[in-house]
Amino acid sequence: FTRRILKKGNMAYDIITVNPTLSTATTQAGDVLFLSTAVKLPSRACKLFNMQCIFDDTQPQTDKYNIFFFQENTNDLGPINEDTDITAAEISENVLLGVRKLLHDSEYDNHLGVPTLMISEGSMGDTPGEYMGPFEDLILKSGTTKDTIYMQGVIEVSGSMDFAADAMVITLHVEY
């Protein structure tokens, strides 16, 4: 990951880039997209106020991914590229900080082609276009590993996908 720090008055902002390792095998809805990936925060606690993703792939227009943020790195959501396989107790051991959705919609990147731009909105529902509102802030607070949290990804909606192991770059905008 990389970081860019901006300061304005008493508030500091940071842009964190995360490049999780993906499986290049065929994937489907319900599969684990990437395993626990460490994210170094600029301080012990931050407010995540925006998230985007550039995905160098040939994915369909309606893909959606759930990105889980955890305080600890105790349990994976399941084996990469297989159905999720985690219990509520295991999620509790990881200390779930929250979940945000990355989604693709052609109105965001009509002229990009490949790569694909994915954004995070307050998206809820099971059909394209069902939006709850803007991105809601999420507090990211490190646990036993100083200034570090963990991200894991699950495919919610997907068609056939074709990408390399390093094809996804997620950008987190934080305030601290």
Coordinates of C-alpha atoms in Angstrom, one line a residue:
F1 CA 0.0 0.0 0.0
T2 CA 1.0 3.6 -0.4
R3 CA -0.1 6.8 1.5
R4 CA -0.4 10.4 0.6
I5 CA -1.0 12.8 3.6
L6 CA -2.7 16.2 3.4
K7 CA -3.2 18.6 6.3
K8 CA -5.8 21.4 6.6
G9 CA -6.0 23.2 9.9
N10 CA -6.2 20.8 12.8
M11 CA -7.5 17.9 10.7
A12 CA -5.3 15.6 8.7
Y13 CA -6.4 13.6 5.7
D14 CA -4.7 10.6 4.2
I15 CA -5.1 8.6 1.0
I16 CA -4.2 4.9 1.4
T17 CA -3.8 2.6 -1.5
V18 CA -4.4 -1.1 -1.0
N19 CA -3.5 -3.8 -3.6
P20 CA -4.9 -7.1 -2.3
T21 CA -3.9 -10.4 -3.9
L22 CA -6.7 -12.0 -5.9
S23 CA -7.2 -15.5 -7.2
T24 CA -7.1 -15.8 -11.0
A25 CA -9.3 -18.8 -11.1
T26 CA -13.0 -18.6 -12.1
T27 CA -15.1 -16.8 -9.5
Q28 CA -18.8 -16.6 -8.7
A29 CA -21.1 -14.8 -6.3
G30 CA -20.5 -15.8 -2.7
D31 CA -16.8 -16.5 -3.2
V32 CA -14.0 -14.9 -1.2
L33 CA -12.4 -12.4 -3.5
F34 CA -9.3 -11.7 -1.3
L35 CA -8.0 -12.8 2.0
S36 CA -7.0 -10.7 4.9
T37 CA -4.9 -7.7 3.8
A38 CA -3.1 -5.5 6.3
V39 CA -3.7 -1.8 6.0
K40 CA -1.4 0.6 7.8
L41 CA -3.3 3.6 9.2
P42 CA -1.8 7.0 9.8
S43 CA -2.9 6.8 13.5
R44 CA -4.6 4.4 15.9
A45 CA -8.1 5.4 14.7
C46 CA -9.3 7.1 11.5
K47 CA -12.6 8.0 9.9
L48 CA -13.0 6.3 6.5
F49 CA -15.1 8.8 4.4
N50 CA -14.7 7.5 0.9
M51 CA -13.5 4.4 -1.0
Q52 CA -13.0 3.7 -4.7
C53 CA -11.4 0.9 -6.7
I54 CA -9.7 0.6 -10.1
F55 CA -10.0 -3.0 -11.3
D56 CA -8.0 -4.0 -14.4
D57 CA -10.5 -6.7 -15.6
T58 CA -13.3 -7.4 -18.0
Q59 CA -16.0 -7.7 -15.5
P60 CA -19.7 -7.2 -16.2
Q61 CA -21.5 -4.0 -15.5
T62 CA -23.3 -5.1 -12.4
D63 CA -20.6 -6.5 -10.2
K64 CA -20.7 -5.8 -6.4
Y65 CA -18.2 -6.7 -3.8
N66 CA -18.5 -6.4 0.0
I67 CA -15.3 -5.2 1.7
F68 CA -15.0 -6.2 5.3
F69 CA -12.9 -4.1 7.8
F70 CA -11.6 -5.9 10.8
Q71 CA -9.5 -4.9 13.8
E72 CA -7.7 -8.3 14.2
N73 CA -6.4 -10.8 11.7
T74 CA -7.6 -14.0 13.4
N75 CA -9.9 -15.7 10.9
D76 CA -10.4 -15.5 7.1
L77 CA -13.9 -15.3 5.7
G78 CA -13.2 -18.6 3.9
P79 CA -10.7 -20.0 1.4
I80 CA -9.9 -17.6 -1.5
N81 CA -12.1 -18.2 -4.5
E82 CA -14.5 -20.5 -2.5
D83 CA -17.7 -19.8 -0.7
T84 CA -17.5 -17.9 2.6
D85 CA -17.1 -20.2 5.6
I86 CA -16.9 -18.2 8.8
T87 CA -19.0 -18.3 12.0
A88 CA -20.4 -15.4 13.9
A89 CA -18.0 -16.2 16.8
E90 CA -15.0 -16.0 14.3
I91 CA -16.2 -12.7 13.0
S92 CA -16.4 -11.5 16.6
E93 CA -12.8 -12.6 17.2
N94 CA -11.8 -10.5 14.2
V95 CA -13.6 -7.5 15.7
L96 CA -15.8 -6.4 12.8
L97 CA -15.4 -2.6 12.2
G98 CA -17.8 -2.5 9.3
V99 CA -18.6 -3.5 5.8
R100 CA -18.7 -1.3 2.7
K101 CA -19.8 -2.2 -0.8
L102 CA -17.8 -1.5 -4.0
L103 CA -20.0 -1.5 -7.1
H104 CA -19.7 -1.0 -10.8
D105 CA -22.1 0.9 -12.9
S106 CA -21.5 2.0 -16.4
E107 CA -22.5 5.6 -15.7
Y108 CA -19.3 6.0 -13.8
D109 CA -16.8 4.8 -16.4
N110 CA -18.6 4.7 -19.8
H111 CA -15.4 5.8 -21.6
L112 CA -12.7 4.0 -19.6
G113 CA -13.3 0.5 -21.0
V114 CA -10.7 -1.6 -19.2
P115 CA -9.9 -0.7 -16.4
T116 CA -13.1 -0.6 -14.5
L117 CA -13.9 2.1 -11.9
M118 CA -15.8 0.9 -8.9
I119 CA -17.2 3.2 -6.3
S120 CA -18.6 2.8 -2.8
E121 CA -22.0 4.3 -2.1
G122 CA -24.6 3.6 0.5
S123 CA -25.9 0.9 -1.7
M124 CA -28.5 -1.5 -0.4
G125 CA -30.8 -4.0 -2.2
D126 CA -30.6 -6.8 -4.6
T127 CA -31.0 -5.1 -8.0
P128 CA -28.9 -2.5 -9.8
G129 CA -29.8 1.1 -9.0
E130 CA -31.0 0.5 -5.4
Y131 CA -29.1 3.1 -3.5
M132 CA -29.6 4.2 0.1
G133 CA -27.6 7.4 -0.2
P134 CA -24.0 8.7 0.0
F135 CA -21.1 6.8 1.5
E136 CA -21.5 6.6 5.3
D137 CA -18.4 7.3 7.4
L138 CA -16.8 4.3 9.1
I139 CA -14.5 4.4 12.1
L140 CA -11.3 2.3 11.6
K141 CA -9.6 1.6 14.9
S142 CA -6.5 -0.6 15.1
G143 CA -6.3 -3.5 17.6
T144 CA -3.3 -5.5 18.9
T145 CA -1.2 -4.5 15.8
K146 CA -0.4 -0.8 16.2
D147 CA -2.0 1.4 13.6
T148 CA -3.1 -1.6 11.5
I149 CA -6.5 -2.9 10.4
Y150 CA -7.4 -5.7 8.0
M151 CA -9.6 -5.9 4.9
Q152 CA -11.2 -8.9 3.3
G153 CA -13.4 -9.1 0.2
V154 CA -16.4 -11.2 -0.9
I155 CA -18.1 -11.2 -4.2
E156 CA -21.8 -10.3 -3.8
V157 CA -22.9 -10.2 -7.5
S158 CA -20.7 -11.3 -10.4
G159 CA -20.7 -12.6 -13.9
S160 CA -17.6 -14.2 -15.4
M161 CA -14.4 -12.3 -14.6
D162 CA -10.9 -12.2 -16.1
F163 CA -8.1 -10.5 -14.1
A164 CA -4.6 -10.9 -12.8
A165 CA -3.7 -11.5 -9.1
D166 CA -2.7 -7.8 -8.7
A167 CA -5.6 -6.3 -10.8
M168 CA -7.4 -4.5 -7.9
V169 CA -6.3 -1.3 -6.4
I170 CA -8.6 0.1 -3.6
T171 CA -8.2 3.7 -2.5
L172 CA -9.3 4.7 1.0
H173 CA -9.8 8.3 2.0
V174 CA -9.4 8.8 5.7
E175 CA -9.4 11.6 8.3
Y176 CA -7.5 11.5 11.5

